[in-house]
Structure formats: structure tokens, C-alpha cells
């Protein structure tokens, strides 16, 4: 019987069989034939062999104890977490930062010296003198207090003091070396000046400047001023140090420096001034060796302009007597509050080559003065630059409406300036700009303080313009009688000479003898001669200044009477009275106010004196 038949026949049931039927059947084992040549699967390796520590794949900690991941900086905390951090530009300390923040707003993060891990600061402790002297033992109480005024946070001070300590060693190892030039004449005085400049630089690195070098804002010390003469700059190799104490820097002349490295040394600059320096060089004139005094000028190019944009706190840029290249521009310096692009002296243009060179500089500057986007600009000075067009962007409302001081004097401007959008203007200088008329937009409030229109070609004053203190119209050929009378009233009301004309060249008594009767001329001529001396401060020479006043043009008979009355009183005055009158004559700068003061002094000395009457007219023959 086969196995299959045995399983197919029924069996007699029993109690035992019933019990067995109640138990679930066991799993059947299926046996399959394996093809020859196929091996059974290998045993699977453990996952433990593949697991790694998450921190092992992170970037290594840098020298500051931080990790940089995808250009973001993280700090390792004591509890094992990572926190994004960034430097607070106000303190230099690291603070916790949210991923969406440009500047950190979280707590200050400090690093434990032993473990190298970071933790959040809970309490800010004050800086002490003892803390400073631990790094700078020779610090005086005054210097220590000045340092504390700037770094009153202990942790911020500690960070700065450590930087100072590291940099002092480099300063000590830097070689003092004067620049050499075959044409340049270097004196002992300049050598001492270079040494003093180097000494000052070392002191400022340690925040130990002199009282007159300190810069305060809102009563608090923010840093120091530094002036560098680049023509005798005694450092041959660029320094890699950062002079964080310098907030105001003045560079004079041209010298050896790398703009990238040099500018990086002064990260906290708020004011930068660049100007020329007079030096002595050897020259030849008609076969003779001569010593010439020339202006050494700093050259500004696009490379330097790019460095200017990297100063995060730069607010005042003063460029005076500099050489510009064709690619230099101030465009992009949107944070500036003050911009000076001006010349402090008139360059000689006595040759065709120098004229062409000067015109080239004017063209470069016209392009360089690009103000578009400078919405923070408050002061603009383009004096004596030679420009004939207004700079780009000046009249746009977002720039013009914020401007408070505008100086364009000494430029041959082709068009008159409109003040339509300059609602915040306080001071305006358009002196010697060849203006034929008043600028448009002058009101009783614009400009609020000063208006300088001196030395132009203005002949009359619009009736809509209110003459007030702070106006300067001196040197204009004003001939309109109504305007001249308004100027007289304005001088009386303001106490200042808003306008003065050209002084008469007539040094004789004839200046004051107009329509004087013939019989009085000899007496007045003798009176004049008694006080006419060949010296600038002679009484008659001083009185000649009255020919500049508007009274000389529209009230000449009255002014002439006042002059002769004064001379008669002065001629008969005693020593004391004359001394008091001389004091006014020699110190008062306003001709019109001078005569007023002289008359008041005469009356106060003798109250019974009165003005002399007008000279009697000549008698006419009686008709029979």
C-alpha cells in the first residue's frame, strides 16, 4: 500500500482522536529541489558596523572654536546642541542668531577655556582698571578710564585686550624706515615728524591717544583721530593689524601703500579725509639748481573706490586736492552723510600742458560726483572743482529733500540751481559761480541759515526775496536804487553788511567834496590833509571804505555830511576821546556799522553834540 492510500482511508474515531483533532495542524515543511550551481544566500551583516557619529561628518572646529557649514557659523553647546551664531558689529562678540536674521539678536555666547564649548552669558560684568593692566601694565588711570568709557563690558574689553596683546609683538618687530626719493629733500624735522607719527600709531593701537585726539559722540568716547603724512610714512611693508581705535583718519600726500591692505587696517572709520601735502624737491631753472615747493597729491582710482564701500561705518568722506583717474566714482556710497570733493587752492595753469591736465581732472570729477542713491547725504561740498554742470542725482527728490548744506562756490555753473526740492536746506554757497540772477526757490525759510551769492553778476534783488541775516551779496554789481535802499534797511535790522560794492580808487578828498560850495573846499581840504598819511590805517584811508556801502550810491549827500562832521570832531578831540575813536576805526570790519558806532561814541562822550547841518547852498544873485 502506498503512502497516499494510507492517508486516503478513513480511521475509526476515539476519544483520543477527538482530542488530537482539536489541536491546530503544524506547519508543513516544503522541500524543493535546488538547481545545481546556485549557492544559498550569505548571512546579512549587522547594521552596527555602518552607523557613525553625527559629529564625525561635521566640519572641524576652527581656531575660534566654531564650525562653518554652508557658509553659516555654528557653536557647539555644552549639552551637545549646535546654535547658529554671528558677530555683533557693535561689540565684536558672538551672539545667537536665527537663520532668518541679518544681524544676531540672541544672547551673547562665550567659550569655556577648558572644554572649548560655548554657553550663553547670563550677567554682563563691568570692565575694571585691573583687567586692563593685566594686558597693558603701563596704562595710566586716565587711559584706563578712557578705555573703559569705550569698552564698559568686561567680555567685550577682554576680546579687545587680547587682540592688542597679539598685535603689540608685530609692532615691536616692524622696522622703522623712511621712504627715499632722489628728488625729495628730507629734513631732520620730517624725520622727527615720521618718528612721532609712528609713536602715535603705536599708542592708538593700545587706545592711549592724547586728549586732543579723542572723538566723542553724545558725550561718550568712540575712538581717536589719526593723521598720516604718506610722503614720510615710515612703514615699508603693509601691517596686517587692525587699528580699531581710529574712527577719524586724515591722509596727506602720496605714498607707498596697498589700498586693499591699508584700508583693512581701519575697520571702524567714520570720517576719512584725503588731502595734499606740500613737499620740497630739487629742480632746475635756467641752468641753476633750485628747491621747489610742490603739492604731493593722493591718486584715487576705482580700486580705492571699491575699498571705500567696504567701510561699514563711513559717514564723512572729504577728498581735497586729490588726483582722480577716469574710473573713479563715489557712486554706491549710499551711507554717506557728508561728501567733499573740493580744492582748497587754485592750481596754476600757466602752460598748455597744465591747462589740459586741469581740464582732464575737471572732466573726471564731473563723472565721479555721482549722487544717485545717496539718500542719507546731508552735506555736499564741490567748491572750486571747475565743474560746469550740476552732479548727477542732485536734483532728484530723494537726494535733494534731505540735503542740509550745499557748497558749489568757485565753479562756472552753466545753469542756475533750482531749490524746489531742497526743503531741508540750511546753508547754500553759490559764490563766484557767474550767476546773473537769484536761484529759483529762495524763500523766507530756504535756506534757513546762510545764503552766499558773493562775487556774481547779480544787479537787482527780487522783491519776493526777504533780505535777512546770513545773506552775503558782497561783490555783486547791484545798481538798482530800490535794491540798494532795501540793503540799507537790512543792514540796520541785522547789524551785518549783506552787500558791499567795490571800494573807490580815489584816495583824495575829492571823494567827499561832491557839490561842496567853493568857499568851503579849502577848509575841508586842509582838514583832510591833516589826517591823510601814507599808511593803510590812516583815518582817511579807513573812511574810504564807506564808498563800498549802499549809502554811497543812493544817499551820498547825507553820507558825505556825516564823514565831514566826524572828521571835524576827531580833529578837535582830546587824547582819551581820540583813543576810543581809533579803537573803533581799527577793529570794526563793517564800514556802515563803523560810522554808526563812531557817531554813537561821540554823542556818549559829549551828549550836547549834534550832527552838523548840511553845508549851506551857494547864494544866488538877487534879481532886481
Coordinates of C-alpha atoms in Angstrom, one line a residue:
X1 CA 0.0 0.0 0.0
X2 CA 1.3 3.4 -0.8
X3 CA 1.6 6.3 1.5
X4 CA -1.1 8.2 -0.4
X5 CA -3.5 5.3 0.0
X6 CA -2.9 5.1 3.7
X7 CA -3.8 8.8 4.1
X8 CA -6.9 8.4 2.0
X9 CA -8.6 5.7 4.1
X10 CA -10.9 6.7 7.0
X11 CA -9.9 5.7 10.5
X12 CA -12.1 4.7 13.5
X13 CA -12.7 7.6 15.8
X14 CA -11.8 7.5 19.5
X15 CA -11.6 10.0 22.4
X16 CA -8.0 10.3 21.9
X17 CA -8.5 11.0 18.2
X18 CA -11.1 13.7 19.0
X19 CA -8.6 15.4 21.3
X20 CA -6.0 15.3 18.6
X21 CA -8.3 16.8 16.1
X22 CA -8.8 19.8 18.3
X23 CA -5.1 20.8 18.1
X24 CA -4.2 23.0 15.1
X25 CA -2.2 21.4 12.4
X26 CA 1.6 22.1 12.4
X27 CA 3.2 23.9 9.5
X28 CA 4.2 21.7 6.7
X29 CA 7.8 21.6 5.6
X30 CA 8.1 22.1 1.8
X31 CA 11.1 20.6 0.2
X32 CA 12.1 21.9 -3.2
X33 CA 14.8 20.7 -5.5
X34 CA 17.7 23.3 -5.8
X35 CA 19.2 23.6 -9.2
X36 CA 22.7 22.6 -9.4
X37 CA 25.2 25.6 -9.3
X38 CA 23.2 28.0 -7.1
X39 CA 24.5 28.7 -3.6
X40 CA 22.3 29.5 -0.6
X41 CA 22.2 33.3 0.4
X42 CA 25.0 34.6 2.7
X43 CA 24.4 35.7 6.2
X44 CA 23.4 39.5 6.4
X45 CA 26.0 41.8 8.2
X46 CA 25.0 43.8 11.3
X47 CA 23.9 47.5 10.8
X48 CA 26.1 48.4 13.8
X49 CA 29.1 48.2 11.5
X50 CA 27.7 51.1 9.4
X51 CA 26.4 53.5 12.0
X52 CA 28.7 56.6 12.6
X53 CA 28.7 59.5 15.0
X54 CA 26.9 62.5 13.5
X55 CA 29.6 65.0 14.7
X56 CA 32.2 63.0 12.8
X57 CA 30.8 64.2 9.5
X58 CA 30.7 67.9 10.6
X59 CA 33.5 70.3 9.6
X60 CA 36.3 70.6 12.1
X61 CA 36.2 73.3 14.7
X62 CA 38.2 76.3 13.5
X63 CA 40.7 78.4 15.5
X64 CA 37.8 80.3 17.2
X65 CA 36.1 77.2 18.3
X66 CA 33.3 77.4 15.7
X67 CA 32.1 75.3 12.8
X68 CA 31.3 76.7 9.4
X69 CA 28.6 74.8 7.5
X70 CA 27.3 76.1 4.1
X71 CA 28.8 79.5 4.9
X72 CA 26.9 79.7 8.3
X73 CA 28.7 79.7 11.6
X74 CA 27.7 77.3 14.4
X75 CA 28.8 77.0 18.0
X76 CA 29.0 73.7 20.0
X77 CA 27.0 73.9 23.2
X78 CA 27.7 72.1 26.4
X79 CA 24.5 70.0 26.1
X80 CA 25.6 68.8 22.6
X81 CA 23.4 71.0 20.5
X82 CA 24.6 73.4 17.7
X83 CA 23.4 77.0 17.6
X84 CA 23.9 79.4 14.7
X85 CA 26.0 82.5 15.8
X86 CA 27.2 85.7 14.2
X87 CA 29.4 88.6 15.3
X88 CA 27.6 91.6 16.7
X89 CA 29.2 94.5 14.8
X90 CA 28.6 96.8 17.8
X91 CA 30.6 94.7 20.3
X92 CA 32.6 92.2 18.3
X93 CA 31.1 89.4 20.4
X94 CA 29.3 86.4 19.1
X95 CA 25.6 86.2 19.6
X96 CA 23.0 83.5 18.9
X97 CA 21.3 84.1 15.5
X98 CA 18.1 82.9 13.9
X99 CA 18.6 81.7 10.3
X100 CA 16.3 84.4 9.0
X101 CA 18.2 87.3 10.7
X102 CA 20.8 89.5 9.1
X103 CA 22.1 90.7 12.5
X104 CA 22.1 88.5 15.6
X105 CA 19.6 89.2 18.3
X106 CA 20.1 86.3 20.7
X107 CA 22.2 86.1 23.9
X108 CA 25.9 86.7 23.9
X109 CA 27.8 83.5 23.5
X110 CA 31.0 82.8 25.4
X111 CA 33.5 80.0 25.1
X112 CA 34.7 77.9 28.0
X113 CA 38.5 77.9 28.0
X114 CA 38.9 74.3 29.3
X115 CA 36.3 72.4 27.3
X116 CA 36.2 74.7 24.2
X117 CA 32.4 74.5 24.3
X118 CA 30.1 77.6 24.2
X119 CA 27.4 78.8 26.6
X120 CA 25.0 81.8 26.8
X121 CA 26.2 84.6 29.0
X122 CA 23.8 85.4 31.8
X123 CA 25.3 88.5 33.5
X124 CA 27.4 91.3 31.9
X125 CA 30.2 92.4 34.3
X126 CA 31.8 95.9 34.1
X127 CA 35.4 96.4 32.9
X128 CA 38.0 97.3 35.6
X129 CA 41.4 99.0 35.6
X130 CA 42.9 95.8 37.0
X131 CA 41.7 93.9 34.0
X132 CA 43.3 96.4 31.6
X133 CA 46.6 96.4 33.4
X134 CA 46.8 92.7 33.2
X135 CA 47.5 93.2 29.4
X136 CA 48.8 96.7 29.4
X137 CA 50.8 97.2 32.7
X138 CA 51.9 100.8 31.8
X139 CA 48.4 102.1 31.3
X140 CA 47.7 105.3 33.3
X141 CA 44.4 105.8 35.2
X142 CA 43.3 108.4 32.5
X143 CA 44.0 106.0 29.6
X144 CA 42.3 103.1 31.5
X145 CA 39.2 105.2 32.2
X146 CA 39.1 106.2 28.5
X147 CA 39.3 102.6 27.5
X148 CA 36.5 101.7 30.0
X149 CA 34.4 104.5 28.6
X150 CA 34.5 102.7 25.2
X151 CA 34.5 99.1 26.5
X152 CA 32.5 99.0 29.6
X153 CA 31.5 95.4 29.1
X154 CA 34.1 93.0 30.6
X155 CA 33.8 90.4 27.9
X156 CA 34.0 93.0 25.1
X157 CA 37.0 94.5 26.8
X158 CA 38.7 91.1 27.2
X159 CA 38.3 90.4 23.5
X160 CA 39.9 93.7 22.5
X161 CA 42.7 93.4 25.0
X162 CA 43.6 90.0 23.6
X163 CA 43.8 91.4 20.1
X164 CA 46.0 94.3 21.4
X165 CA 48.3 91.9 23.1
X166 CA 48.8 89.8 20.0
X167 CA 49.4 92.9 17.8
X168 CA 52.0 94.6 20.0
X169 CA 54.5 91.9 19.2
X170 CA 54.1 92.6 15.5
X171 CA 54.5 96.4 16.1
X172 CA 57.7 95.8 18.1
X173 CA 59.2 93.7 15.3
X174 CA 58.2 96.2 12.5
X175 CA 61.2 98.1 11.1
X176 CA 61.1 101.9 11.1
X177 CA 62.1 103.0 7.7
X178 CA 61.8 106.4 6.0
X179 CA 60.8 106.4 2.3
X180 CA 63.6 107.5 -0.1
X181 CA 63.3 109.6 -3.2
X182 CA 66.1 111.0 -5.3
X183 CA 64.2 114.3 -6.0
X184 CA 62.7 114.6 -2.5
X185 CA 64.6 116.7 0.1
X186 CA 64.1 115.1 3.6
X187 CA 64.9 117.2 6.6
X188 CA 65.6 116.4 10.2
X189 CA 62.3 117.9 11.0
X190 CA 60.5 115.5 8.7
X191 CA 62.4 112.6 10.3
X192 CA 61.2 113.6 13.7
X193 CA 57.7 114.0 12.4
X194 CA 57.8 110.5 11.0
X195 CA 59.0 109.1 14.3
X196 CA 56.3 110.9 16.2
X197 CA 53.7 109.6 13.7
X198 CA 55.0 106.0 14.3
X199 CA 54.8 106.6 18.1
X200 CA 51.3 107.9 17.8
X201 CA 50.2 104.8 15.8
X202 CA 51.6 102.5 18.5
X203 CA 49.7 104.5 21.2
X204 CA 46.4 104.4 19.4
X205 CA 46.7 100.7 18.9
X206 CA 46.6 100.4 22.7
X207 CA 43.8 103.1 23.0
X208 CA 46.2 105.5 24.6
X209 CA 45.8 108.7 22.5
X210 CA 46.2 112.2 23.6
X211 CA 43.1 114.2 24.8
X212 CA 43.0 116.3 21.7
X213 CA 42.9 113.1 19.6
X214 CA 39.8 111.8 21.2
X215 CA 36.5 111.7 19.4
X216 CA 33.3 111.8 21.4
X217 CA 29.7 111.3 20.3
X218 CA 26.8 112.2 22.6
X219 CA 29.3 112.7 25.4
X220 CA 30.9 109.2 25.1
X221 CA 34.3 108.3 23.7
X222 CA 34.1 106.4 20.4
X223 CA 37.7 106.5 19.3
X224 CA 40.6 108.7 18.2
X225 CA 41.8 110.8 15.3
X226 CA 44.9 109.9 13.4
X227 CA 46.8 112.0 10.8
X228 CA 49.3 110.3 8.5
X229 CA 51.7 112.1 6.1
X230 CA 52.1 109.4 3.4
X231 CA 55.2 111.2 2.0
X232 CA 57.1 110.2 5.1
X233 CA 55.1 107.1 6.1
X234 CA 57.8 105.0 7.9
X235 CA 56.4 101.5 7.2
X236 CA 57.8 99.8 4.1
X237 CA 55.7 96.6 4.5
X238 CA 51.9 96.6 5.0
X239 CA 50.8 95.9 8.5
X240 CA 48.2 93.2 9.0
X241 CA 46.9 94.7 12.2
X242 CA 43.5 96.4 12.7
X243 CA 43.5 99.7 14.5
X244 CA 40.0 99.6 15.8
X245 CA 40.5 102.7 17.9
X246 CA 40.8 105.0 14.9
X247 CA 37.5 106.5 13.8
X248 CA 38.8 109.6 12.0
X249 CA 41.7 109.3 9.6
X250 CA 43.5 112.0 7.6
X251 CA 45.9 111.0 4.8
X252 CA 48.2 113.7 3.3
X253 CA 50.1 113.4 0.1
X254 CA 51.1 110.4 -2.0
X255 CA 52.9 107.4 -0.5
X256 CA 53.6 103.7 -0.7
X257 CA 50.5 101.7 0.3
X258 CA 48.4 98.9 -0.9
X259 CA 44.7 100.1 -0.8
X260 CA 43.4 96.7 0.0
X261 CA 45.7 96.1 3.0
X262 CA 45.8 99.7 4.2
X263 CA 42.1 100.2 4.3
X264 CA 41.6 96.9 6.1
X265 CA 43.7 98.3 9.0
X266 CA 41.0 100.8 9.9
X267 CA 37.6 98.9 10.1
X268 CA 35.8 101.4 12.3
X269 CA 36.4 104.6 10.2
X270 CA 33.6 107.1 10.4
X271 CA 35.5 110.0 8.9
X272 CA 38.1 109.8 6.1
X273 CA 39.9 112.9 4.8
X274 CA 42.4 112.8 2.0
X275 CA 44.3 115.9 1.0
X276 CA 47.6 117.2 -0.5
X277 CA 50.9 117.7 1.3
X278 CA 53.5 120.4 0.4
X279 CA 57.0 118.9 -0.1
X280 CA 60.4 120.3 -1.2
X281 CA 62.0 118.8 -4.3
X282 CA 65.1 119.6 -6.3
X283 CA 64.7 121.3 -9.7
X284 CA 66.4 123.2 -12.4
X285 CA 65.7 126.7 -13.5
X286 CA 67.7 128.4 -16.2
X287 CA 70.7 126.2 -15.5
X288 CA 70.5 126.7 -11.7
X289 CA 69.7 124.1 -9.1
X290 CA 66.6 125.3 -7.2
X291 CA 64.4 124.0 -4.5
X292 CA 60.7 123.9 -5.4
X293 CA 57.7 123.5 -3.2
X294 CA 55.1 121.3 -4.8
X295 CA 51.9 119.7 -3.8
X296 CA 52.1 115.9 -3.4
X297 CA 48.6 114.5 -4.2
X298 CA 46.9 111.2 -3.5
X299 CA 45.7 109.3 -6.6
X300 CA 42.2 107.9 -6.4
X301 CA 41.2 105.1 -8.7
X302 CA 38.4 102.5 -9.0
X303 CA 40.4 100.1 -6.8
X304 CA 40.4 102.6 -4.0
X305 CA 36.7 103.4 -4.6
X306 CA 35.8 99.8 -4.1
X307 CA 37.6 99.8 -0.7
X308 CA 35.6 102.8 0.4
X309 CA 32.4 100.8 0.0
X310 CA 33.8 98.2 2.5
X311 CA 33.9 100.6 5.4
X312 CA 30.6 99.8 7.2
X313 CA 30.6 102.9 9.4
X314 CA 31.9 105.5 7.0
X315 CA 29.7 108.6 7.1
X316 CA 32.0 111.5 6.2
X317 CA 34.3 111.4 3.1
X318 CA 36.4 114.5 2.5
X319 CA 38.5 114.4 -0.7
X320 CA 40.5 117.6 -1.1
X321 CA 43.2 118.4 -3.7
X322 CA 43.4 114.8 -4.9
X323 CA 44.2 113.4 -8.4
X324 CA 41.3 111.4 -9.9
X325 CA 41.5 108.7 -12.5
X326 CA 38.9 108.3 -15.2
X327 CA 37.3 105.2 -13.5
X328 CA 36.9 106.7 -10.0
X329 CA 33.4 107.4 -8.7
X330 CA 31.6 107.8 -5.4
X331 CA 28.5 106.0 -6.7
X332 CA 27.4 103.3 -4.3
X333 CA 28.4 105.0 -1.1
X334 CA 24.8 105.3 -0.1
X335 CA 25.5 105.6 3.7
X336 CA 27.5 108.8 3.4
X337 CA 26.3 111.8 5.4
X338 CA 29.0 114.2 4.2
X339 CA 30.8 114.3 0.9
X340 CA 33.5 116.8 0.0
X341 CA 35.1 116.7 -3.5
X342 CA 36.8 120.1 -3.5
X343 CA 40.0 122.0 -3.9
X344 CA 41.5 124.2 -1.2
X345 CA 43.8 126.1 -3.5
X346 CA 43.8 127.3 -7.1
X347 CA 46.1 125.1 -9.3
X348 CA 48.4 127.1 -11.6
X349 CA 47.5 126.7 -15.3
X350 CA 50.3 128.8 -16.8
X351 CA 51.1 126.3 -19.6
X352 CA 49.1 124.5 -22.2
X353 CA 50.0 121.1 -20.7
X354 CA 48.9 122.1 -17.3
X355 CA 45.6 123.6 -18.7
X356 CA 44.9 120.3 -20.4
X357 CA 45.7 118.3 -17.3
X358 CA 43.5 120.6 -15.2
X359 CA 40.6 120.2 -17.7
X360 CA 41.1 116.4 -17.6
X361 CA 40.7 116.4 -13.8
X362 CA 37.5 118.6 -14.1
X363 CA 36.1 116.0 -16.6
X364 CA 36.9 113.1 -14.3
X365 CA 35.4 114.8 -11.3
X366 CA 32.2 115.7 -13.2
X367 CA 31.8 111.9 -13.7
X368 CA 33.0 110.9 -10.2
X369 CA 30.4 113.1 -8.4
X370 CA 27.5 110.7 -9.0
X371 CA 25.0 111.2 -6.2
X372 CA 22.3 108.8 -7.3
X373 CA 21.0 106.7 -4.4
X374 CA 22.7 108.8 -1.7
X375 CA 19.5 109.3 0.3
X376 CA 21.5 109.8 3.6
X377 CA 23.6 112.7 2.3
X378 CA 23.3 115.9 4.4
X379 CA 26.4 117.9 3.4
X380 CA 27.8 118.2 -0.2
X381 CA 30.9 120.4 -1.0
X382 CA 32.1 120.7 -4.6
X383 CA 33.8 124.0 -4.2
X384 CA 36.4 125.2 -6.7
X385 CA 36.4 122.0 -8.7
X386 CA 35.8 123.6 -12.1
X387 CA 32.6 121.7 -12.8
X388 CA 30.1 123.5 -15.1
X389 CA 27.2 121.1 -14.7
X390 CA 25.3 120.0 -11.5
X391 CA 26.3 116.5 -10.4
X392 CA 24.1 113.6 -11.4
X393 CA 21.3 112.8 -9.0
X394 CA 21.5 116.1 -7.1
X395 CA 18.0 117.4 -8.1
X396 CA 16.2 114.1 -7.6
X397 CA 13.7 114.5 -4.7
X398 CA 15.1 111.6 -2.6
X399 CA 18.5 113.2 -2.5
X400 CA 17.6 116.9 -2.6
X401 CA 14.9 116.8 0.1
X402 CA 17.5 115.5 2.7
X403 CA 20.3 117.9 1.8
X404 CA 21.1 120.5 4.5
X405 CA 24.4 122.1 3.3
X406 CA 25.3 122.6 -0.3
X407 CA 28.6 124.3 -1.4
X408 CA 29.2 124.9 -5.1
X409 CA 31.3 128.1 -4.9
X410 CA 34.0 128.9 -7.4
X411 CA 32.6 126.8 -10.3
X412 CA 31.5 128.3 -13.7
X413 CA 28.0 126.8 -13.5
X414 CA 26.2 127.0 -16.8
X415 CA 22.7 126.8 -15.3
X416 CA 21.2 128.4 -12.2
X417 CA 20.3 126.0 -9.4
X418 CA 16.7 125.3 -8.5
X419 CA 15.9 124.8 -4.8
X420 CA 12.5 123.5 -5.5
X421 CA 13.0 120.1 -3.8
X422 CA 15.6 121.2 -1.2
X423 CA 13.1 121.7 1.6
X424 CA 15.7 120.9 4.4
X425 CA 18.4 123.2 3.1
X426 CA 20.2 125.2 5.9
X427 CA 23.3 126.6 4.0
X428 CA 23.9 127.4 0.3
X429 CA 27.1 128.6 -1.2
X430 CA 27.0 129.8 -4.8
X431 CA 29.7 132.4 -4.6
X432 CA 31.7 133.2 -7.7
X433 CA 29.6 131.0 -10.0
X434 CA 28.8 133.6 -12.6
X435 CA 25.1 133.8 -11.7
X436 CA 23.1 136.5 -13.4
X437 CA 20.1 136.3 -11.1
X438 CA 18.9 134.8 -7.8
X439 CA 18.4 131.0 -7.8
X440 CA 14.8 129.8 -8.0
X441 CA 13.2 128.7 -4.8
X442 CA 14.7 131.2 -2.3
X443 CA 12.1 131.8 0.4
X444 CA 11.9 133.1 3.9
X445 CA 12.9 129.6 5.1
X446 CA 15.1 128.2 2.3
X447 CA 17.9 128.3 3.0
X448 CA 17.3 128.6 6.7
X449 CA 20.6 130.0 7.9
X450 CA 23.1 131.1 5.2
X451 CA 23.0 132.1 1.5
X452 CA 26.3 133.1 -0.1
X453 CA 25.9 134.7 -3.5
X454 CA 29.1 136.8 -3.3
X455 CA 31.1 137.8 -6.4
X456 CA 28.5 137.1 -9.0
X457 CA 26.8 139.3 -11.7
X458 CA 23.5 140.0 -9.9
X459 CA 22.3 143.6 -10.5
X460 CA 19.0 143.6 -8.6
X461 CA 17.2 141.7 -5.8
X462 CA 13.7 140.3 -6.5
X463 CA 11.0 141.8 -4.3
X464 CA 9.9 138.3 -3.3
X465 CA 13.2 137.7 -1.6
X466 CA 13.3 138.7 2.1
X467 CA 16.8 140.0 3.0
X468 CA 17.9 138.6 6.3
X469 CA 20.9 137.7 8.5
X470 CA 23.1 135.1 6.9
X471 CA 22.8 136.5 3.3
X472 CA 26.0 137.5 1.5
X473 CA 25.7 139.5 -1.7
X474 CA 29.1 141.3 -1.4
X475 CA 30.9 141.9 -4.8
X476 CA 27.8 141.9 -7.0
X477 CA 27.2 144.9 -9.2
X478 CA 23.9 145.9 -7.6
X479 CA 22.8 149.2 -9.2
X480 CA 19.0 149.1 -8.7
X481 CA 18.2 152.0 -6.4
X482 CA 15.3 150.1 -4.8
X483 CA 17.5 147.1 -4.1
X484 CA 20.2 149.4 -2.6
X485 CA 17.7 151.0 -0.2
X486 CA 16.5 147.6 0.9
X487 CA 20.1 146.7 1.6
X488 CA 20.5 149.7 3.8
X489 CA 17.4 148.7 5.9
X490 CA 18.6 145.1 6.1
X491 CA 22.0 146.3 7.5
X492 CA 20.2 148.4 10.2
X493 CA 17.9 145.5 11.1
X494 CA 20.5 142.7 11.0
X495 CA 23.7 144.6 12.0
X496 CA 25.6 143.0 9.2
X497 CA 26.7 144.1 5.7
X498 CA 24.7 141.9 3.3
X499 CA 26.1 143.8 0.4
X500 CA 29.3 145.9 -0.2
X501 CA 30.5 147.1 -3.6
X502 CA 33.9 147.9 -4.9
X503 CA 36.0 150.4 -3.0
X504 CA 36.7 153.7 -4.8
X505 CA 40.2 154.1 -6.1
X506 CA 40.1 157.9 -5.3
X507 CA 42.4 158.5 -2.3
X508 CA 42.0 162.2 -2.3
X509 CA 39.5 164.5 -0.5
X510 CA 37.6 164.8 -3.8
X511 CA 35.8 161.6 -3.0
X512 CA 33.9 163.6 -0.3
X513 CA 33.8 167.1 -1.9
X514 CA 30.9 166.4 -4.3
X515 CA 28.7 169.6 -4.7
X516 CA 30.5 171.3 -1.7
X517 CA 30.4 175.1 -2.1
X518 CA 33.6 176.5 -3.5
X519 CA 34.3 178.6 -0.4
X520 CA 34.4 175.5 1.9
X521 CA 36.7 173.4 -0.2
X522 CA 40.0 174.8 1.0
X523 CA 39.0 174.4 4.7
X524 CA 37.9 170.8 4.2
X525 CA 40.9 170.0 2.1
X526 CA 43.2 171.2 4.9
X527 CA 41.2 169.1 7.4
X528 CA 41.6 166.1 5.2
X529 CA 45.4 166.7 4.7
X530 CA 45.9 166.8 8.5
X531 CA 44.7 163.2 8.8
X532 CA 45.9 161.8 5.5
X533 CA 49.0 159.7 6.0
X534 CA 50.9 157.4 3.7
X535 CA 49.8 154.3 5.6
X536 CA 46.9 151.8 5.3
X537 CA 45.5 152.6 8.7
X538 CA 45.3 156.4 8.2
X539 CA 41.9 157.8 9.2
X540 CA 41.1 159.0 5.7
X541 CA 42.0 155.6 4.3
X542 CA 39.7 153.9 6.6
X543 CA 36.9 156.3 5.8
X544 CA 37.4 155.5 2.1
X545 CA 35.9 152.1 2.9
X546 CA 32.5 153.8 3.2
X547 CA 32.5 154.1 -0.6
X548 CA 31.5 150.4 -0.6
X549 CA 28.3 150.9 1.2
X550 CA 24.9 151.2 -0.4
X551 CA 24.5 154.7 1.2
X552 CA 27.4 155.9 -1.0
X553 CA 25.2 155.2 -4.1
X554 CA 21.8 156.3 -3.1
X555 CA 22.4 158.6 0.0
X556 CA 25.7 160.1 -0.9
X557 CA 25.0 163.7 0.2
X558 CA 23.9 162.5 3.7
X559 CA 26.9 160.2 3.9
X560 CA 29.3 162.9 2.8
X561 CA 27.9 165.2 5.5
X562 CA 28.4 162.5 8.2
X563 CA 32.0 162.0 7.1
X564 CA 33.0 165.7 7.4
X565 CA 31.2 166.0 10.7
X566 CA 33.1 163.1 12.1
X567 CA 36.5 164.4 10.8
X568 CA 35.8 167.8 12.5
X569 CA 35.0 166.1 15.8
X570 CA 38.0 163.8 15.5
X571 CA 40.3 166.7 14.7
X572 CA 39.4 168.6 17.9
X573 CA 39.1 165.5 20.2
X574 CA 41.3 165.2 23.2
X575 CA 43.7 162.2 23.7
X576 CA 41.1 160.0 25.5
X577 CA 38.3 160.5 23.1
X578 CA 40.6 160.0 20.1
X579 CA 41.9 156.8 21.5
X580 CA 38.3 155.5 21.9
X581 CA 37.5 156.5 18.3
X582 CA 40.7 154.9 17.0
X583 CA 39.7 151.6 18.6
X584 CA 36.5 151.6 16.6
X585 CA 38.3 152.7 13.4
X586 CA 40.9 149.9 13.6
X587 CA 38.7 147.0 14.8
X588 CA 35.2 147.4 13.2
X589 CA 35.1 145.4 9.9
X590 CA 31.7 146.7 8.7
X591 CA 32.1 150.2 7.1
X592 CA 28.4 151.1 7.7
X593 CA 28.4 149.9 11.2
X594 CA 31.7 151.6 11.9
X595 CA 30.3 155.0 11.1
X596 CA 27.2 154.3 13.3
X597 CA 29.4 153.3 16.2
X598 CA 31.7 156.4 15.8
X599 CA 28.7 158.7 15.9
X600 CA 27.3 157.0 19.0
X601 CA 30.6 157.1 20.7
X602 CA 30.9 160.9 20.0
X603 CA 27.4 161.5 21.5
X604 CA 28.1 159.4 24.5
X605 CA 31.3 161.3 25.2
X606 CA 29.5 164.6 24.9
X607 CA 25.7 164.5 24.9
X608 CA 25.4 168.1 23.8
X609 CA 26.9 167.4 20.3
X610 CA 24.6 167.2 17.4
X611 CA 25.1 166.4 13.8
X612 CA 26.3 169.3 11.7
X613 CA 23.8 170.7 9.3
X614 CA 24.1 170.2 5.6
X615 CA 26.5 172.7 4.1
X616 CA 24.6 175.8 3.1
X617 CA 23.8 176.1 -0.6
X618 CA 25.6 178.8 -2.6
X619 CA 23.8 182.1 -2.6
X620 CA 22.0 183.0 -5.8
X621 CA 22.2 186.6 -7.1
X622 CA 19.1 188.7 -6.3
X623 CA 17.1 189.8 -9.3
X624 CA 16.4 193.5 -9.3

